[in-house]
Tab-separated table of C-alpha atoms and ligand atoms in Angstrom:
chain	number	residue	atom	x	y	z
J	1149	MET	CA	26.042	-4.443	22.725
J	1150	SER	CA	22.291	-4.630	23.117
J	1151	ALA	CA	20.017	-6.031	20.463
J	1152	ARG	CA	18.493	-2.635	19.945
J	1153	GLU	CA	21.851	-1.112	19.078
J	1154	ILE	CA	22.657	-3.730	16.495
J	1155	ALA	CA	19.437	-3.104	14.590
J	1156	PRO	CA	18.522	0.553	14.769
J	1157	SER	CA	16.214	0.270	11.741
J	1158	MET	CA	13.921	-2.081	13.628
J	1159	PRO	CA	11.142	-0.449	15.642
J	1160	PRO	CA	12.251	-1.089	19.207
J	1161	ALA	CA	8.778	-2.257	20.191
J	1162	ALA	CA	8.821	-4.952	17.526
J	1163	LEU	CA	12.277	-6.120	18.452
J	1164	GLU	CA	11.295	-6.510	22.066
J	1165	ALA	CA	8.332	-8.611	20.967
J	1166	ALA	CA	10.525	-11.026	18.998
J	1167	GLU	CA	10.482	-14.478	20.472
J	1168	PRO	CA	13.949	-15.813	21.304
J	1169	THR	CA	13.368	-18.510	18.692
J	1170	ALA	CA	12.120	-16.174	15.941
J	1171	THR	CA	13.997	-16.448	12.637
J	1172	ALA	CA	12.196	-13.667	10.829
J	1173	LEU	CA	10.021	-10.770	11.931
J	1174	LEU	CA	7.255	-9.275	9.857
J	1175	THR	CA	6.319	-6.006	11.503
J	1176	ILE	CA	2.942	-4.524	10.649
J	1177	ASP	CA	2.471	-0.915	11.690
J	1178	LEU	CA	-1.246	-0.633	12.365
J	1179	GLY	CA	-0.861	3.070	13.131
J	1180	ALA	CA	0.436	3.560	9.582
J	1181	LEU	CA	-2.389	1.440	8.171
J	1182	ARG	CA	-4.936	3.559	9.998
J	1183	ALA	CA	-3.241	6.794	8.896
J	1184	ASN	CA	-3.242	5.599	5.281
J	1185	TYR	CA	-6.939	4.804	5.526
J	1186	ARG	CA	-7.661	8.326	6.779
J	1187	THR	CA	-5.545	9.837	3.977
J	1188	LEU	CA	-7.343	7.830	1.283
J	1189	ARG	CA	-10.751	8.487	2.829
J	1190	ASP	CA	-10.004	12.227	2.749
J	1191	LEU	CA	-8.828	11.993	-0.856
J	1192	ALA	CA	-12.042	10.196	-1.743
J	1193	GLY	CA	-14.027	13.198	-0.540
J	1194	GLU	CA	-17.762	12.497	-0.636
J	1195	ALA	CA	-17.286	8.901	-1.758
J	1196	GLU	CA	-17.205	6.079	0.779
J	1197	CYS	CA	-13.752	4.553	1.206
J	1198	ALA	CA	-13.920	0.750	1.252
J	1199	ALA	CA	-10.916	-1.453	2.035
J	1200	VAL	CA	-9.741	-4.354	-0.097
J	1201	ILE	CA	-8.415	-7.029	2.259
J	1202	LYS	CA	-8.039	-9.945	-0.133
J	1203	ALA	CA	-4.997	-12.253	0.062
J	1204	ASN	CA	-4.758	-11.888	3.834
J	1205	ALA	CA	-4.937	-8.090	3.532
J	1206	TYR	CA	-2.057	-8.151	1.032
J	1207	GLY	CA	-0.046	-10.336	3.375
J	1208	THR	CA	-0.406	-8.123	6.434
J	1209	GLY	CA	-3.027	-10.171	8.318
J	1210	ASP	CA	-6.658	-9.808	7.298
J	1211	ILE	CA	-8.435	-10.140	10.635
J	1212	ILE	CA	-6.271	-7.626	12.479
J	1213	ALA	CA	-6.169	-5.237	9.511
J	1214	ALA	CA	-9.959	-5.380	9.080
J	1215	THR	CA	-10.488	-4.776	12.793
J	1216	ALA	CA	-8.199	-1.716	12.774
J	1217	LEU	CA	-9.813	-0.334	9.613
J	1218	ALA	CA	-13.324	-0.842	10.995
J	1219	GLN	CA	-12.244	1.145	14.055
J	1220	GLU	CA	-11.292	3.971	11.666
J	1221	GLY	CA	-14.823	3.892	10.312
J	1222	CYS	CA	-14.431	1.588	7.306
J	1223	ARG	CA	-17.847	0.006	6.645
J	1224	THR	CA	-17.283	-1.957	3.435
J	1225	PHE	CA	-14.658	-4.614	2.688
J	1226	PHE	CA	-13.756	-6.581	-0.413
J	1227	VAL	CA	-12.154	-10.023	-0.455
J	1228	ALA	CA	-11.305	-12.197	-3.450
J	1229	THR	CA	-12.691	-15.531	-2.321
J	1230	PHE	CA	-15.574	-16.829	-0.282
J	1231	ASN	CA	-13.220	-18.430	2.267
J	1232	GLU	CA	-11.446	-15.115	2.776
J	1233	GLY	CA	-14.854	-13.629	3.458
J	1234	THR	CA	-15.770	-16.167	6.110
J	1235	ARG	CA	-12.377	-15.607	7.798
J	1236	VAL	CA	-12.982	-11.889	8.302
J	1237	ARG	CA	-16.753	-11.977	8.785
J	1238	GLY	CA	-16.548	-12.373	12.561
J	1239	ALA	CA	-13.911	-9.643	12.938
J	1240	VAL	CA	-16.123	-6.966	11.375
J	1241	PRO	CA	-19.669	-8.070	12.199
J	1242	GLN	CA	-21.281	-4.740	11.266
J	1243	ALA	CA	-19.502	-4.328	7.947
J	1244	THR	CA	-20.584	-5.194	4.417
J	1245	VAL	CA	-18.247	-7.780	2.873
J	1246	TYR	CA	-18.181	-8.361	-0.897
J	1247	VAL	CA	-16.555	-11.399	-2.539
J	1248	LEU	CA	-14.983	-10.347	-5.840
J	1249	ASP	CA	-13.852	-13.398	-7.727
J	1250	GLY	CA	-16.489	-15.779	-8.917
J	1251	PHE	CA	-20.013	-16.671	-7.969
J	1252	PHE	CA	-20.628	-20.349	-8.544
J	1253	PRO	CA	-23.845	-22.333	-9.030
J	1254	GLN	CA	-25.494	-23.621	-5.852
J	1255	SER	CA	-23.491	-21.273	-3.641
J	1256	GLY	CA	-26.305	-18.818	-2.865
J	1257	ASP	CA	-27.228	-20.416	0.472
J	1258	ALA	CA	-23.616	-20.271	1.643
J	1259	TYR	CA	-23.518	-16.539	0.945
J	1260	ILE	CA	-26.662	-15.922	2.934
J	1261	GLU	CA	-25.573	-18.139	5.843
J	1262	SER	CA	-22.215	-16.373	6.009
J	1263	GLY	CA	-23.595	-12.884	5.634
J	1264	LEU	CA	-21.411	-12.209	2.582
J	1265	ARG	CA	-22.378	-10.521	-0.673
J	1266	PRO	CA	-21.334	-11.956	-4.026
J	1267	VAL	CA	-20.068	-9.791	-6.837
J	1268	LEU	CA	-21.895	-11.134	-9.901
J	1269	SER	CA	-19.709	-10.973	-12.974
J	1270	SER	CA	-21.542	-12.585	-15.877
J	1271	ALA	CA	-25.050	-13.018	-17.272
J	1272	GLU	CA	-24.937	-16.602	-15.931
J	1273	ASP	CA	-24.012	-15.396	-12.433
J	1274	LEU	CA	-26.857	-12.924	-12.566
J	1275	ALA	CA	-29.407	-15.491	-13.789
J	1276	ASP	CA	-28.360	-17.944	-11.057
J	1277	TRP	CA	-28.626	-15.264	-8.400
J	1278	ILE	CA	-32.041	-14.046	-9.541
J	1279	THR	CA	-33.323	-17.632	-9.516
J	1280	PHE	CA	-31.790	-18.241	-6.100
J	1281	CYS	CA	-33.385	-15.105	-4.638
J	1282	ARG	CA	-36.772	-15.959	-6.170
J	1283	ASP	CA	-36.624	-19.528	-4.759
J	1284	SER	CA	-35.555	-18.328	-1.340
J	1285	GLY	CA	-38.440	-15.880	-1.367
J	1286	ALA	CA	-36.315	-12.929	-0.330
J	1287	GLU	CA	-34.180	-10.182	-1.813
J	1288	HIS	CA	-30.507	-10.433	-0.924
J	1289	PRO	CA	-28.020	-7.699	-1.736
J	1290	SER	CA	-25.234	-8.348	-4.242
J	1291	ALA	CA	-22.909	-6.304	-6.422
J	1292	LEU	CA	-22.680	-6.437	-10.190
J	1293	HIS	CA	-19.369	-6.188	-12.024
J	1294	VAL	CA	-19.381	-4.640	-15.472
J	1295	ASP	CA	-16.275	-4.799	-17.628
J	1296	THR	CA	-15.142	-1.523	-19.167
J	1297	GLY	CA	-11.833	-2.696	-20.568
J	1298	MET	CA	-10.113	-5.525	-18.664
J	1299	ASN	CA	-11.699	-8.622	-20.207
J	1300	ARG	CA	-11.266	-10.667	-17.039
J	1301	LEU	CA	-14.563	-10.597	-15.197
J	1302	GLY	CA	-17.706	-8.568	-15.678
J	1303	LEU	CA	-20.661	-8.272	-18.035
J	1304	ARG	CA	-20.116	-6.250	-21.173
J	1305	PRO	CA	-21.831	-2.867	-20.820
J	1306	GLU	CA	-24.340	-3.616	-23.596
J	1307	GLU	CA	-25.180	-6.926	-21.899
J	1308	ALA	CA	-25.789	-5.117	-18.611
J	1309	VAL	CA	-28.054	-2.609	-20.347
J	1310	ASP	CA	-29.997	-5.437	-22.060
J	1311	LEU	CA	-30.481	-7.240	-18.757
J	1312	LEU	CA	-31.021	-4.355	-16.378
J	1313	GLY	CA	-32.150	-1.469	-18.551
J	1314	ALA	CA	-35.794	-0.718	-19.236
J	1315	GLY	CA	-37.643	-3.929	-20.200
J	1316	GLY	CA	-34.644	-6.190	-19.454
J	1317	ALA	CA	-34.940	-9.760	-18.163
J	1318	GLY	CA	-33.549	-8.782	-14.793
J	1319	GLU	CA	-35.682	-5.698	-14.497
J	1320	ASP	CA	-36.512	-6.404	-10.881
J	1321	TYR	CA	-32.837	-6.841	-9.976
J	1322	VAL	CA	-31.112	-3.748	-8.653
J	1323	PRO	CA	-27.462	-4.183	-7.651
J	1324	ALA	CA	-26.495	-2.909	-4.204
J	1325	LEU	CA	-23.317	-1.725	-5.936
J	1326	LEU	CA	-22.287	-1.555	-9.578
J	1327	ILE	CA	-18.536	-1.932	-9.988
J	1328	SER	CA	-15.985	-1.787	-12.754
J	1329	HIS	CA	-12.197	-1.981	-12.549
J	1330	LEU	CA	-9.485	0.203	-14.088
J	1331	ALA	CA	-6.704	-1.443	-16.089
J	1332	CYS	CA	-4.148	1.376	-15.972
J	1333	ALA	CA	-4.878	3.477	-12.892
J	1334	ASP	CA	-1.211	3.327	-11.852
J	1335	GLU	CA	-0.363	5.305	-15.014
J	1336	PRO	CA	-2.284	8.568	-14.632
J	1337	ASP	CA	-1.578	9.693	-18.217
J	1338	HIS	CA	-2.736	6.470	-19.833
J	1339	PRO	CA	-5.623	7.155	-22.239
J	1340	LYS	CA	-7.343	3.958	-21.097
J	1341	ASN	CA	-8.345	5.668	-17.834
J	1342	ALA	CA	-10.542	8.250	-19.534
J	1343	GLU	CA	-11.910	5.613	-21.945
J	1344	GLN	CA	-13.034	3.437	-19.049
J	1345	LEU	CA	-14.435	6.426	-17.176
J	1346	HIS	CA	-16.562	7.389	-20.179
J	1347	ALA	CA	-17.751	3.842	-20.737
J	1348	PHE	CA	-18.751	3.601	-17.067
J	1349	GLU	CA	-20.566	6.953	-17.079
J	1350	LYS	CA	-22.402	6.029	-20.273
J	1351	LEU	CA	-23.491	2.739	-18.750
J	1352	LEU	CA	-24.729	4.347	-15.535
J	1353	ALA	CA	-26.835	6.764	-17.555
J	1354	GLN	CA	-28.666	3.806	-19.137
J	1355	LEU	CA	-29.403	1.894	-15.944
J	1356	PRO	CA	-31.777	2.477	-13.041
J	1357	LYS	CA	-29.948	4.496	-10.410
J	1358	CYS	CA	-27.693	2.511	-8.070
J	1359	PRO	CA	-24.463	3.146	-6.133
J	1360	ALA	CA	-21.362	2.857	-8.314
J	1361	SER	CA	-17.655	2.165	-7.827
J	1362	LEU	CA	-14.760	2.378	-10.283
J	1363	ALA	CA	-11.568	3.365	-8.459
J	1364	ASN	CA	-8.919	1.135	-6.896
J	1365	SER	CA	-5.970	2.812	-5.093
J	1366	GLY	CA	-4.590	4.320	-8.278
J	1367	GLY	CA	-8.056	5.481	-9.289
J	1368	ILE	CA	-8.430	7.419	-6.052
J	1369	PHE	CA	-5.457	9.559	-7.130
J	1370	LEU	CA	-6.992	10.155	-10.579
J	1371	GLY	CA	-9.403	12.595	-8.981
J	1372	GLN	CA	-13.020	13.164	-8.140
J	1373	PRO	CA	-14.584	12.115	-11.490
J	1374	TYR	CA	-13.292	8.588	-10.829
J	1375	HIS	CA	-14.652	8.314	-7.293
J	1376	PHE	CA	-18.421	7.848	-7.799
J	1377	ASP	CA	-20.116	6.549	-4.614
J	1378	LEU	CA	-17.426	4.249	-3.285
J	1379	VAL	CA	-13.695	3.720	-3.826
J	1380	ARG	CA	-11.902	0.394	-3.278
J	1381	ALA	CA	-8.546	1.020	-1.622
J	1382	GLY	CA	-6.030	-1.830	-1.546
J	1383	PHE	CA	-2.311	-1.508	-2.225
J	1384	ALA	CA	-1.975	2.142	-1.135
J	1385	LEU	CA	-3.446	1.269	2.269
J	1386	TYR	CA	-0.539	-1.092	2.867
J	1387	GLY	CA	2.085	1.491	1.929
J	1388	GLY	CA	2.523	0.543	-1.720
J	1389	ARG	CA	3.186	2.998	-4.519
J	1390	ALA	CA	-0.193	2.956	-6.236
J	1391	VAL	CA	0.745	5.514	-8.870
J	1392	GLU	CA	4.017	5.716	-10.798
J	1393	GLY	CA	6.230	8.568	-9.718
J	1394	ARG	CA	4.079	9.508	-6.739
J	1395	PRO	CA	5.286	9.218	-3.166
J	1396	THR	CA	3.734	6.390	-1.222
J	1397	LEU	CA	1.700	6.769	1.922
J	1398	ALA	CA	3.123	5.610	5.262
J	1399	PRO	CA	5.087	2.328	5.157
J	1400	VAL	CA	3.160	-0.435	6.919
J	1401	VAL	CA	5.371	-3.498	6.528
J	1402	GLN	CA	8.914	-4.290	7.603
J	1403	LEU	CA	10.674	-7.615	7.265
J	1404	HIS	CA	13.794	-8.557	9.198
J	1405	GLY	CA	15.779	-11.780	8.958
J	1406	ARG	CA	17.819	-13.158	11.838
J	1407	ILE	CA	21.509	-13.883	11.507
J	1408	ALA	CA	21.961	-17.589	12.181
J	1409	GLN	CA	25.704	-17.573	11.670
J	1410	VAL	CA	28.639	-15.382	10.642
J	1411	ARG	CA	31.604	-17.109	8.988
J	1412	GLU	CA	34.752	-16.292	7.075
J	1413	ALA	CA	35.830	-17.701	3.753
J	1414	ASP	CA	38.872	-17.222	1.541
J	1415	ALA	CA	39.146	-15.684	-1.879
J	1416	GLY	CA	38.467	-18.376	-4.469
J	1417	GLU	CA	35.955	-20.299	-2.347
J	1418	THR	CA	32.351	-20.466	-3.493
J	1419	VAL	CA	29.099	-19.683	-1.684
J	1420	GLY	CA	25.814	-21.574	-1.891
J	1421	TYR	CA	24.031	-23.793	-4.424
J	1422	GLY	CA	25.506	-24.236	-7.854
J	1423	ALA	CA	28.738	-22.703	-6.559
J	1424	ALA	CA	27.258	-19.706	-8.327
J	1425	GLN	CA	29.348	-17.129	-6.493
J	1426	ARG	CA	33.124	-17.297	-6.221
J	1427	LEU	CA	34.606	-14.952	-3.645
J	1428	GLU	CA	37.040	-12.386	-4.987
J	1429	ARG	CA	38.464	-11.577	-1.580
J	1430	ARG	CA	38.567	-13.003	1.905
J	1431	SER	CA	34.998	-12.359	3.082
J	1432	ARG	CA	32.741	-12.434	6.086
J	1433	ILE	CA	29.387	-13.995	5.333
J	1434	ALA	CA	26.246	-13.588	7.421
J	1435	THR	CA	23.660	-16.296	6.835
J	1436	ILE	CA	20.098	-15.251	7.649
J	1437	SER	CA	17.086	-17.462	8.210
J	1438	LEU	CA	14.951	-16.286	5.295
J	1439	GLY	CA	14.623	-17.655	1.807
J	1440	TYR	CA	12.392	-18.067	-1.179
J	1441	ALA	CA	9.898	-19.979	0.956
J	1442	ASP	CA	9.410	-16.683	2.788
J	1443	GLY	CA	8.663	-14.827	-0.425
J	1444	ILE	CA	12.161	-13.544	-1.140
J	1445	PHE	CA	12.273	-14.319	-4.833
J	1446	ARG	CA	15.119	-16.622	-5.864
J	1447	HIS	CA	15.550	-14.368	-8.857
J	1448	LEU	CA	17.161	-11.806	-6.476
J	1449	GLY	CA	20.195	-14.065	-5.983
J	1450	ALA	CA	23.283	-14.778	-8.086
J	1451	GLY	CA	22.499	-15.457	-11.732
J	1452	GLY	CA	19.060	-13.880	-11.462
J	1453	ALA	CA	18.052	-10.248	-11.644
J	1454	GLN	CA	20.624	-7.630	-12.604
J	1455	SER	CA	20.348	-5.897	-9.261
J	1456	GLY	CA	20.322	-8.469	-6.497
J	1457	LEU	CA	18.950	-8.351	-3.006
J	1458	VAL	CA	20.443	-5.951	-0.508
J	1459	GLY	CA	19.858	-6.031	3.205
J	1460	TYR	CA	20.640	-3.366	5.766
J	1461	ILE	CA	22.222	-3.622	9.160
J	1462	GLY	CA	21.614	-0.217	10.641
J	1463	GLU	CA	22.760	2.210	7.959
J	1464	HIS	CA	25.089	-0.343	6.353
J	1465	GLU	CA	24.145	-1.962	3.073
J	1466	VAL	CA	24.863	-5.694	2.971
J	1467	PRO	CA	24.613	-7.202	-0.535
J	1468	ILE	CA	23.689	-10.797	-1.246
J	1469	LEU	CA	26.291	-13.433	-2.022
J	1470	GLY	CA	25.314	-16.479	-4.065
J	1471	ARG	CA	21.867	-17.891	-4.608
J	1472	ILE	CA	18.794	-17.630	-2.432
J	1473	SER	CA	17.957	-20.982	-0.840
J	1474	MET	CA	14.550	-22.077	0.357
J	1475	ASP	CA	15.262	-20.998	3.935
J	1476	LEU	CA	18.588	-19.157	3.895
J	1477	ILE	CA	20.258	-16.134	2.354
J	1478	THR	CA	23.977	-15.347	2.533
J	1479	LEU	CA	25.037	-11.706	2.799
J	1480	ASP	CA	28.396	-10.017	2.440
J	1481	VAL	CA	29.246	-8.308	5.722
J	1482	THR	CA	32.967	-7.965	5.052
J	1483	ASP	CA	32.846	-4.175	4.940
J	1484	ILE	CA	30.818	-3.463	8.030
J	1485	PRO	CA	32.105	-3.227	11.610
J	1486	GLU	CA	32.469	-6.717	13.037
J	1487	ASP	CA	30.344	-6.076	16.094
J	1488	LEU	CA	27.331	-5.103	13.962
J	1489	ALA	CA	26.915	-8.427	12.196
J	1490	VAL	CA	26.524	-10.988	14.958
J	1491	ARG	CA	24.728	-14.238	15.491
J	1492	GLY	CA	21.168	-13.482	16.636
J	1493	GLY	CA	21.203	-9.964	15.156
J	1494	TRP	CA	18.680	-8.688	12.642
J	1495	VAL	CA	18.972	-7.653	9.007
J	1496	GLU	CA	16.429	-5.367	7.379
J	1497	ILE	CA	15.073	-6.846	4.152
J	1498	LEU	CA	12.082	-4.521	3.928
J	1499	GLY	CA	11.988	-1.334	5.955
J	1500	PRO	CA	13.125	2.264	5.905
J	1501	HIS	CA	15.973	1.567	3.448
J	1502	VAL	CA	14.210	-0.922	1.218
J	1503	ARG	CA	10.574	-0.196	0.481
J	1504	ILE	CA	8.175	-2.732	-0.998
J	1505	ASP	CA	8.420	-1.134	-4.417
J	1506	ASP	CA	12.233	-0.968	-4.286
J	1507	LEU	CA	12.453	-4.692	-3.647
J	1508	ALA	CA	9.900	-5.283	-6.410
J	1509	GLU	CA	11.938	-3.254	-8.869
J	1510	ARG	CA	15.073	-5.239	-8.075
J	1511	ALA	CA	13.151	-8.463	-8.621
J	1512	GLY	CA	11.498	-7.274	-11.823
J	1513	THR	CA	8.002	-7.466	-10.379
J	1514	ILE	CA	5.461	-5.246	-8.653
J	1515	GLY	CA	5.083	-4.377	-4.987
J	1516	TYR	CA	1.755	-6.235	-4.895
J	1517	GLU	CA	3.581	-9.504	-5.539
J	1518	VAL	CA	6.252	-8.733	-2.936
J	1519	LEU	CA	3.630	-8.082	-0.266
J	1520	THR	CA	1.423	-11.048	-1.008
J	1521	SER	CA	4.421	-13.406	-1.181
J	1522	LEU	CA	5.664	-12.690	2.316
J	1523	GLY	CA	3.943	-15.779	3.571
J	1524	SER	CA	3.256	-17.002	7.030
J	1525	ARG	CA	6.566	-18.283	8.360
J	1526	ALA	CA	7.824	-15.034	9.851
J	1527	GLN	CA	6.669	-14.066	13.314
J	1528	ARG	CA	4.154	-11.268	12.794
J	1529	VAL	CA	4.369	-8.350	15.182
J	1530	PHE	CA	1.650	-5.733	15.113
J	1531	ILE	CA	2.623	-2.337	16.411
J	1532	GLU	CA	0.238	0.419	17.268
J	1533	PRO	CA	1.622	3.728	18.496
J	1534	GLY	CA	0.924	4.330	22.139
J	1535	GLN	CA	-0.401	0.845	22.695
J	1536	GLU	CA	0.897	-2.477	23.829
J	1537	ILE	CA	2.284	-4.495	20.977
J	1538	SER	CA	0.692	-7.821	20.145
K	1960	PLP	C1	-7.640	-5.904	-5.916
K	1960	PLP	C2	-8.758	-5.056	-6.366
K	1960	PLP	C3	-8.876	-3.728	-5.919
K	1960	PLP	C4	-7.790	-3.046	-5.111
K	1960	PLP	O1	-6.790	-2.614	-6.004
K	1960	PLP	P1	-5.502	-1.824	-5.471
K	1960	PLP	O2	-4.790	-1.458	-6.714
K	1960	PLP	O3	-4.757	-2.768	-4.617
K	1960	PLP	O4	-6.007	-0.656	-4.711
K	1960	PLP	C5	-10.007	-3.016	-6.276
K	1960	PLP	N1	-10.970	-3.577	-7.042
K	1960	PLP	C6	-10.884	-4.833	-7.521
K	1960	PLP	C7	-11.970	-5.374	-8.368
K	1960	PLP	C8	-9.782	-5.613	-7.208
K	1960	PLP	O5	-9.679	-6.865	-7.693
């Protein structure tokens, strides 16, 4: 039986690209990523659709994701940290790249040298930046973050008005982009959304005119009033469910683990650490080369979450047995045809049967954490319809 037949849920192109030594395959569908960008850009209407590619583009691979998105016409990117910015800078030389999380004293020169824009998030950030620009004798673009209800980063609206409104200390500072962030955009009926929208509109009315941005993925779905000049799409781009109860866009990520061994054990024997699972029947166990070090939360094993991990071999569900180890997971393949669970075969952990948000729900977390935990140990395969895989 060919490898393709034993794993019909795996895109054939990705499977063919698997190295003989690969233990896990993380398949990134760049065609789906591009399609999701076009969908979100269309939803954003007149507003520019920027891409958030922090945390290695939510685990998918920031340089390749940014390159594909730039080819779709994306002109503005957001990263969380300065180092993330320098990683992607060369991949998208024409694009504007904003760094969201923290502008620190004495870092102005580094921003200019790297061609990155800081997002200033406090009066201190702003004062430092104004001084830096004055000393360097040039204006450099930056964004300003105003808090409308998160209390993480951002100036309070009244502070922003004091500093930037008529007669303010920073009167000669005009942000290239004024941003705020929604706390509850994934819950469309949450009253906080409208509260933040009103606070943001009120603030904009009191400041000199500048481009504004409020919406993350969820905010894009809240409709045109939330879009302003630019939307910041993250999770939805990567196939996550950005809004409760709403279908997701195209799935981008699949994860498959390789079967290292299939063994039999008798009723009464135990499986794995802590002897946490005692077999109730004679069982066949497939051990795959994936574990919590690959971002499969240990909580999904015996003694953890109520609904444990399930894998799929073709259309067959294969539930977990025992605990999740650092590098291994044991699955119950007793009930599936013997020739489907074989050494060297593949088990779907994320894919058509198990979406990011399904796995998150089983683990009691959110899809964002699932994606960003996937780590770097799996072989990454990028597929692009109609093109050679890489
Ligand atoms: C992460 C982030 C985004 C993207 O949010 P998603 O929900 O992933 O679309 C947008 N804006 C800010 C400030 C962020 O930190």
